[in-house]
XYZ file of C-alpha atoms in Angstrom:
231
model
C 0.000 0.000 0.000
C 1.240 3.587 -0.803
C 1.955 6.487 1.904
C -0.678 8.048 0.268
C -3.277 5.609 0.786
C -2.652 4.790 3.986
C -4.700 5.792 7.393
C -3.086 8.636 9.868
C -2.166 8.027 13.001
C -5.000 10.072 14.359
C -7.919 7.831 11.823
C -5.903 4.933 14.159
C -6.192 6.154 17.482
C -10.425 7.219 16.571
C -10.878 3.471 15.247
C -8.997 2.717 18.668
C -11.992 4.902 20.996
C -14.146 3.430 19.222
C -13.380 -0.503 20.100
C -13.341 0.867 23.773
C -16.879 2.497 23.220
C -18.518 -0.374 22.015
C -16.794 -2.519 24.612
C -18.364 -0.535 27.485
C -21.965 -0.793 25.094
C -21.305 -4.164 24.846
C -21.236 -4.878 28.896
C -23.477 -2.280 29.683
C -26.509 -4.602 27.185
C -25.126 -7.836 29.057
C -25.340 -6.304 31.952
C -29.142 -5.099 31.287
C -30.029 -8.283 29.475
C -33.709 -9.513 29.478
C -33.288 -12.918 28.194
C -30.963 -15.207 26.125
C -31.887 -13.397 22.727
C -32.192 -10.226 23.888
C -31.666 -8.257 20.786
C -29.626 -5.178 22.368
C -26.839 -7.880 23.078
C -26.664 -8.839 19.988
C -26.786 -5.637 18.113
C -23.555 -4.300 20.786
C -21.894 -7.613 19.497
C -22.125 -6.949 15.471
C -21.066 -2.756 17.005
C -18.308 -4.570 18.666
C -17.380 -6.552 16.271
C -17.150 -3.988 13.106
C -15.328 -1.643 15.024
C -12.879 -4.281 16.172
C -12.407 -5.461 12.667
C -11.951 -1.837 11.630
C -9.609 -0.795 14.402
C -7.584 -3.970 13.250
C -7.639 -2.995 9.728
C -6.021 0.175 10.271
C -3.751 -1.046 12.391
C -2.314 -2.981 10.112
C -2.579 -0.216 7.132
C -0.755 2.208 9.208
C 1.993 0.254 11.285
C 1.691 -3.553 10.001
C 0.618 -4.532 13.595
C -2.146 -7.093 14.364
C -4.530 -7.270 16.898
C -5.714 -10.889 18.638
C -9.446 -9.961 18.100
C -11.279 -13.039 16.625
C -15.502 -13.221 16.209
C -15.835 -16.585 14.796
C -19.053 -16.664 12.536
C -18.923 -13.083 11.179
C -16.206 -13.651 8.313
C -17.972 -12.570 5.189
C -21.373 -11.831 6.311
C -22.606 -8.221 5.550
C -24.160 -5.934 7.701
C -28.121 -6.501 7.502
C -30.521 -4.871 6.100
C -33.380 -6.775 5.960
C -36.937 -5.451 7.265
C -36.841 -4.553 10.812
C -39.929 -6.330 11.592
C -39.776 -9.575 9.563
C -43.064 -11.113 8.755
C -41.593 -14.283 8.034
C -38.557 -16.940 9.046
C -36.359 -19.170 7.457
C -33.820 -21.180 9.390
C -31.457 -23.197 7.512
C -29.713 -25.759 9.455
C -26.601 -28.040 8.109
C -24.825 -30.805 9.984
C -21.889 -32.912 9.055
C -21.505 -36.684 10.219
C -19.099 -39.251 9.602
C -20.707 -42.672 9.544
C -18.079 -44.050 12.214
C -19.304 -47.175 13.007
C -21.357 -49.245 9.948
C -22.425 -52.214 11.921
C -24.124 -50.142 14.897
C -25.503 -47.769 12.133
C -26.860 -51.160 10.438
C -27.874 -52.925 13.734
C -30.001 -49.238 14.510
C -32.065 -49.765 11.473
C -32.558 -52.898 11.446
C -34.384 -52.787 14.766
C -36.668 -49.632 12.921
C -37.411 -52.062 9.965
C -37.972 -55.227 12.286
C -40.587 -53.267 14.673
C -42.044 -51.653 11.287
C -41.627 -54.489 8.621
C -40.825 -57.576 9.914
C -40.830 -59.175 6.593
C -38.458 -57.300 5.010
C -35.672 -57.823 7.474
C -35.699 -61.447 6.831
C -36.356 -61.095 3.019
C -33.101 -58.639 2.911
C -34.316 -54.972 3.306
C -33.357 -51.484 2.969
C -31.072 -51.595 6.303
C -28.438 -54.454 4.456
C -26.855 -50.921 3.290
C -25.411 -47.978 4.688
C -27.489 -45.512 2.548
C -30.373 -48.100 2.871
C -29.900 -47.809 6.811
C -29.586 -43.818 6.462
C -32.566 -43.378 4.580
C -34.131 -45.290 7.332
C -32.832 -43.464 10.255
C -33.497 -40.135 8.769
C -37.083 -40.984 8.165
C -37.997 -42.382 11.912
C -36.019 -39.398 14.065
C -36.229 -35.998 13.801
C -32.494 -34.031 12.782
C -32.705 -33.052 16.141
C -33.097 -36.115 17.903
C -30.457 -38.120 15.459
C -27.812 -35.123 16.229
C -28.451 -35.946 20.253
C -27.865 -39.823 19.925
C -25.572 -39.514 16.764
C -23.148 -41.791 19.112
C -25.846 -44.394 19.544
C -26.308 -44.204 15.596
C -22.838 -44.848 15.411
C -22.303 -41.221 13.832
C -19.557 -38.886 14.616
C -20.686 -34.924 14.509
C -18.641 -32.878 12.484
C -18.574 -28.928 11.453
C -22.355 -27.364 12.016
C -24.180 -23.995 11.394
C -27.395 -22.689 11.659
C -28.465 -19.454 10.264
C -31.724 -17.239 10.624
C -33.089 -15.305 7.627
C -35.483 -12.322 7.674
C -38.087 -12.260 4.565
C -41.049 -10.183 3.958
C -43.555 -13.306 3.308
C -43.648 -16.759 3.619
C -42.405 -17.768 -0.056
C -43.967 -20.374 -1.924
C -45.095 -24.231 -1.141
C -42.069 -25.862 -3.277
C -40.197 -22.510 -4.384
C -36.895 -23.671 -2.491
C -37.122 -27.064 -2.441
C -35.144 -28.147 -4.989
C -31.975 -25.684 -3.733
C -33.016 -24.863 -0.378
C -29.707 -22.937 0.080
C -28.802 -21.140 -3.193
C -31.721 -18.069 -2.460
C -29.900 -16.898 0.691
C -29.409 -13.479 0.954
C -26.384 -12.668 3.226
C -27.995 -9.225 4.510
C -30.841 -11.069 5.289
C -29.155 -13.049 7.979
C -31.032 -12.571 11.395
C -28.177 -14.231 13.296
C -25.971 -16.938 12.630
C -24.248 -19.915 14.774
C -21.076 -21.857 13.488
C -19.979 -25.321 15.624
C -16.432 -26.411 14.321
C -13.416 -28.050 15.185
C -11.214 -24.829 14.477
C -13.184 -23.240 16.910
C -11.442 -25.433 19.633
C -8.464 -25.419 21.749
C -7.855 -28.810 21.615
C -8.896 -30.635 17.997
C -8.392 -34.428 19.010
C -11.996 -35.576 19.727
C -12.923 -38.700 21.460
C -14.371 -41.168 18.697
C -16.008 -43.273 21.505
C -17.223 -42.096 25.253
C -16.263 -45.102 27.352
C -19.578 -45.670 28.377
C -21.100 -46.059 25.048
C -21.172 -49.941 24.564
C -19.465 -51.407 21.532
C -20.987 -53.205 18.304
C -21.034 -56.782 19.832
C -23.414 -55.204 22.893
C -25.754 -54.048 20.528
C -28.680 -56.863 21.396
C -28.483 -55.248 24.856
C -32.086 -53.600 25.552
C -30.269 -50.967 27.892
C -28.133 -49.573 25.047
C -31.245 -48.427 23.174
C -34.275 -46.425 23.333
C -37.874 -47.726 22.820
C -39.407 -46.806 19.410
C -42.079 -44.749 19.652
C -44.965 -46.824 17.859
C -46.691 -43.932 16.759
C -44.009 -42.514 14.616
């Protein structure tokens, strides 16, 4: 970057009183907080955060210095500018599994397609395959019951994110459908929560709690959950 182009010390030092202004916003909203989603604390945050990115990239124009401030989740995403009343929702959820353990994912839906189908199981039925035993899975729990007993599923969780978007009106029955995430407007994004790995201090996870009981335990009625019959 030229001289020319670059910030003056006293654009630096402004960007500086400004971090420390929206610091003391920031604890003065948590401080006054009226419930988990109180929306002052989260508009100090995105204050916070812009003028902690800013502050850092002057820094860095003016005396190639670095700061250590880090808001995982906020890397790309505009400011917003959607309504300020929304009249409608749209959260978009994606989780990543790897399929750890085949034979307990196989054993799980084998039990669903005994209890549903007994037939099939012993004519060779959709839970004889991994994709055969996801389908299955998938279609008896709910996401959010799966991503609870992933380990019992013999899944391992992986990166996650869920994001809230604003709209004016409901869209559509089948608009999305067919690319549910290629219409997402970035300033439209309500709020957004990232789960990874590189979020962590330490990255080596656990593949297996010692309590969880291995493959050849499976026929145990204590390592499992009643189905729910009217599923």
């Amino acid at each position: 970057m030229s001289d020319a182009a670059q910030p003056t010390a006293a654009e630096v030092r402004a960007a500086a009183e400004a971090v420390k202004t929206a610091l003391d916003r920031h604890l003065a909203a948590v401080e006054r907080r009226s419930g988990e989603d109180d929306p002052a604390v989260y508009e100090a945050f995105n204050e916070l955060a812009a003028a902690a990115e800013e502050y850092d990239e002057l820094l860095y124009d003016r005396y190639d210095e670095v700061t250590p401030f880090e808001i995982p989740g906020t890397e790309d995403m505009p400011p917003y500018t959607g309504p300020e009343e929304p009249g409608a929702l749209s959260v978009l959820i994606r989780r990543d599994y790897t399929v750890a353990e085949p034979q307990r994912l196989l054993a799980q839906a084998q039990r669903v397609e005994a209890a549903e189908e007994p037939a099939a199981v012993a004519s060779g039925g959709a839970a004889d395959t991994v994709h055969g035993a996801l389908g299955l899975l998938f279609g008896e729990f709910e996401p959010d019951e799966i991503a609870s007993r992933h380990k019992e599923f013999g899944l391992e969780e992986g990166d996650s994110t869920l994001w809230v978007t604003a709209a004016d009106d409901t869209a559509e029955p089948g608009e999305w459908l067919e690319a549910p995430f290629d219409q997402v407007d970035p300033q439209r994004v309500v709020c957004r929560f990232d789960v990874s790995a590189v979020f962590d201090d330490d990255t080596e996870d656990d593949d297996l709690d010692d309590d969880v009981p291995l493959v050849a335990e499976l026929d145990e009625d204590e390592d499992l959950e009643p189905l729910d019959a009217d599923r």
